[in-house]
């Protein structure tokens, strides 16, 4: 199975989660502006929540998805408490006719590494890393 991980991250939290997911599955994580090299069976897509919604860059990326190139999407997000990015990813997958994995990961980090207030992100606790690994393994074995 061909698996890849793409993420949008401002403060580093979503990048950190993406890297844990990718490492757990033996693949690389890359920003969403990195094109998919070939058709993938499973695409993990993650983004943060900013001003109660997904980032504009993530929304634009979701519009470029093609059901001929992506078999299934697994959505993940980092947030202070909202699921807006997961909802955006899910809505885009449905609109493009791309199946969405049953399991999603919405890691609520509150102000941990909040880009809007200048905190450096990307420092996940051991429990958060375990949560991301478990998500990756669960989805990859769905």
GROMACS .gro file of C-alpha atoms in nm:
model
  142
    1UNK     CA    1   0.000   0.000   0.000
    2UNK     CA    2   0.133   0.343  -0.097
    3UNK     CA    3   0.094   0.587   0.193
    4UNK     CA    4   0.196   0.951   0.214
    5UNK     CA    5   0.155   1.234   0.465
    6UNK     CA    6   0.090   1.602   0.385
    7UNK     CA    7   0.041   1.883   0.634
    8UNK     CA    8  -0.016   2.256   0.670
    9UNK     CA    9   0.144   2.406   0.979
   10UNK     CA   10   0.213   2.759   1.097
   11UNK     CA   11   0.355   2.707   1.444
   12UNK     CA   12   0.499   2.358   1.410
   13UNK     CA   13   0.241   2.149   1.596
   14UNK     CA   14   0.077   1.992   1.292
   15UNK     CA   15   0.418   1.934   1.135
   16UNK     CA   16   0.527   1.751   1.451
   17UNK     CA   17   0.217   1.528   1.447
   18UNK     CA   18   0.264   1.460   1.075
   19UNK     CA   19   0.625   1.357   1.134
   20UNK     CA   20   0.524   1.113   1.410
   21UNK     CA   21   0.255   0.962   1.185
   22UNK     CA   22   0.499   0.932   0.894
   23UNK     CA   23   0.774   0.778   1.105
   24UNK     CA   24   0.530   0.523   1.251
   25UNK     CA   25   0.443   0.414   0.897
   26UNK     CA   26   0.794   0.430   0.751
   27UNK     CA   27   0.719   0.715   0.510
   28UNK     CA   28   0.808   1.084   0.486
   29UNK     CA   29   0.589   1.379   0.580
   30UNK     CA   30   0.590   1.689   0.360
   31UNK     CA   31   0.413   2.026   0.350
   32UNK     CA   32   0.098   2.041   0.138
   33UNK     CA   33   0.279   2.242  -0.129
   34UNK     CA   34   0.480   1.927  -0.209
   35UNK     CA   35   0.311   1.747  -0.501
   36UNK     CA   36   0.215   1.384  -0.469
   37UNK     CA   37   0.475   1.188  -0.667
   38UNK     CA   38   0.227   0.925  -0.785
   39UNK     CA   39  -0.111   0.775  -0.707
   40UNK     CA   40  -0.144   0.698  -0.336
   41UNK     CA   41  -0.371   0.450  -0.165
   42UNK     CA   42  -0.385   0.645   0.161
   43UNK     CA   43  -0.319   1.015   0.207
   44UNK     CA   44  -0.291   1.154   0.559
   45UNK     CA   45  -0.381   1.526   0.549
   46UNK     CA   46  -0.343   1.753   0.847
   47UNK     CA   47  -0.385   2.118   0.930
   48UNK     CA   48  -0.440   2.355   1.217
   49UNK     CA   49  -0.732   2.574   1.313
   50UNK     CA   50  -0.684   2.950   1.288
   51UNK     CA   51  -0.956   3.203   1.365
   52UNK     CA   52  -1.217   2.927   1.394
   53UNK     CA   53  -1.141   2.773   1.052
   54UNK     CA   54  -0.880   2.585   0.853
   55UNK     CA   55  -0.593   2.783   0.703
   56UNK     CA   56  -0.646   2.930   0.353
   57UNK     CA   57  -0.349   2.730   0.221
   58UNK     CA   58  -0.510   2.405   0.339
   59UNK     CA   59  -0.844   2.501   0.187
   60UNK     CA   60  -0.675   2.574  -0.147
   61UNK     CA   61  -0.487   2.242  -0.135
   62UNK     CA   62  -0.807   2.049  -0.071
   63UNK     CA   63  -0.951   2.192  -0.393
   64UNK     CA   64  -0.664   2.031  -0.590
   65UNK     CA   65  -0.731   1.676  -0.471
   66UNK     CA   66  -0.817   1.424  -0.740
   67UNK     CA   67  -0.996   1.095  -0.679
   68UNK     CA   68  -0.785   0.940  -0.956
   69UNK     CA   69  -0.470   1.013  -0.756
   70UNK     CA   70  -0.591   0.951  -0.398
   71UNK     CA   71  -0.754   0.628  -0.286
   72UNK     CA   72  -0.852   0.731   0.066
   73UNK     CA   73  -0.795   1.024   0.303
   74UNK     CA   74  -0.710   1.018   0.673
   75UNK     CA   75  -0.771   1.356   0.839
   76UNK     CA   76  -0.580   1.493   1.137
   77UNK     CA   77  -0.557   1.831   1.302
   78UNK     CA   78  -0.402   2.025   1.586
   79UNK     CA   79  -0.623   2.277   1.758
   80UNK     CA   80  -0.702   2.465   2.070
   81UNK     CA   81  -1.034   2.288   2.084
   82UNK     CA   82  -1.219   2.310   1.752
   83UNK     CA   83  -1.260   2.048   1.480
   84UNK     CA   84  -1.281   2.296   1.189
   85UNK     CA   85  -0.985   2.153   0.994
   86UNK     CA   86  -1.115   1.796   1.024
   87UNK     CA   87  -1.456   1.916   0.900
   88UNK     CA   88  -1.295   2.099   0.604
   89UNK     CA   89  -1.089   1.795   0.506
   90UNK     CA   90  -1.391   1.565   0.540
   91UNK     CA   91  -1.613   1.797   0.334
   92UNK     CA   92  -1.350   1.825   0.058
   93UNK     CA   93  -1.301   1.447   0.045
   94UNK     CA   94  -1.675   1.393   0.009
   95UNK     CA   95  -1.702   1.664  -0.261
   96UNK     CA   96  -1.418   1.504  -0.457
   97UNK     CA   97  -1.558   1.152  -0.419
   98UNK     CA   98  -1.259   1.035  -0.215
   99UNK     CA   99  -1.338   0.794   0.069
  100UNK     CA  100  -1.253   0.918   0.417
  101UNK     CA  101  -1.114   0.695   0.690
  102UNK     CA  102  -1.349   0.632   0.978
  103UNK     CA  103  -1.088   0.740   1.233
  104UNK     CA  104  -0.964   1.098   1.257
  105UNK     CA  105  -0.719   1.262   1.496
  106UNK     CA  106  -0.801   1.600   1.646
  107UNK     CA  107  -0.516   1.670   1.886
  108UNK     CA  108  -0.625   1.946   2.122
  109UNK     CA  109  -0.310   2.131   2.226
  110UNK     CA  110  -0.476   2.447   2.361
  111UNK     CA  111  -0.203   2.717   2.354
  112UNK     CA  112   0.087   2.474   2.323
  113UNK     CA  113   0.293   2.625   2.042
  114UNK     CA  114   0.018   2.867   1.941
  115UNK     CA  115   0.149   3.054   1.635
  116UNK     CA  116  -0.085   3.348   1.687
  117UNK     CA  117   0.087   3.444   2.011
  118UNK     CA  118   0.438   3.363   1.898
  119UNK     CA  119   0.497   3.041   2.089
  120UNK     CA  120   0.721   2.786   1.924
  121UNK     CA  121   0.533   2.469   1.846
  122UNK     CA  122   0.626   2.117   1.760
  123UNK     CA  123   0.715   1.989   2.105
  124UNK     CA  124   0.479   1.699   2.162
  125UNK     CA  125   0.463   1.513   2.490
  126UNK     CA  126   0.525   1.139   2.498
  127UNK     CA  127   0.149   1.083   2.538
  128UNK     CA  128   0.075   1.301   2.233
  129UNK     CA  129   0.335   1.115   2.028
  130UNK     CA  130   0.178   0.784   2.132
  131UNK     CA  131  -0.166   0.914   2.035
  132UNK     CA  132  -0.039   1.008   1.687
  133UNK     CA  133   0.132   0.668   1.643
  134UNK     CA  134  -0.181   0.482   1.749
  135UNK     CA  135  -0.387   0.685   1.503
  136UNK     CA  136  -0.143   0.603   1.221
  137UNK     CA  137  -0.144   0.231   1.295
  138UNK     CA  138  -0.522   0.216   1.338
  139UNK     CA  139  -0.589   0.394   1.009
  140UNK     CA  140  -0.326   0.199   0.815
  141UNK     CA  141  -0.492  -0.124   0.930
  142UNK     CA  142  -0.856  -0.022   0.871
   0.00000   0.00000   0.00000
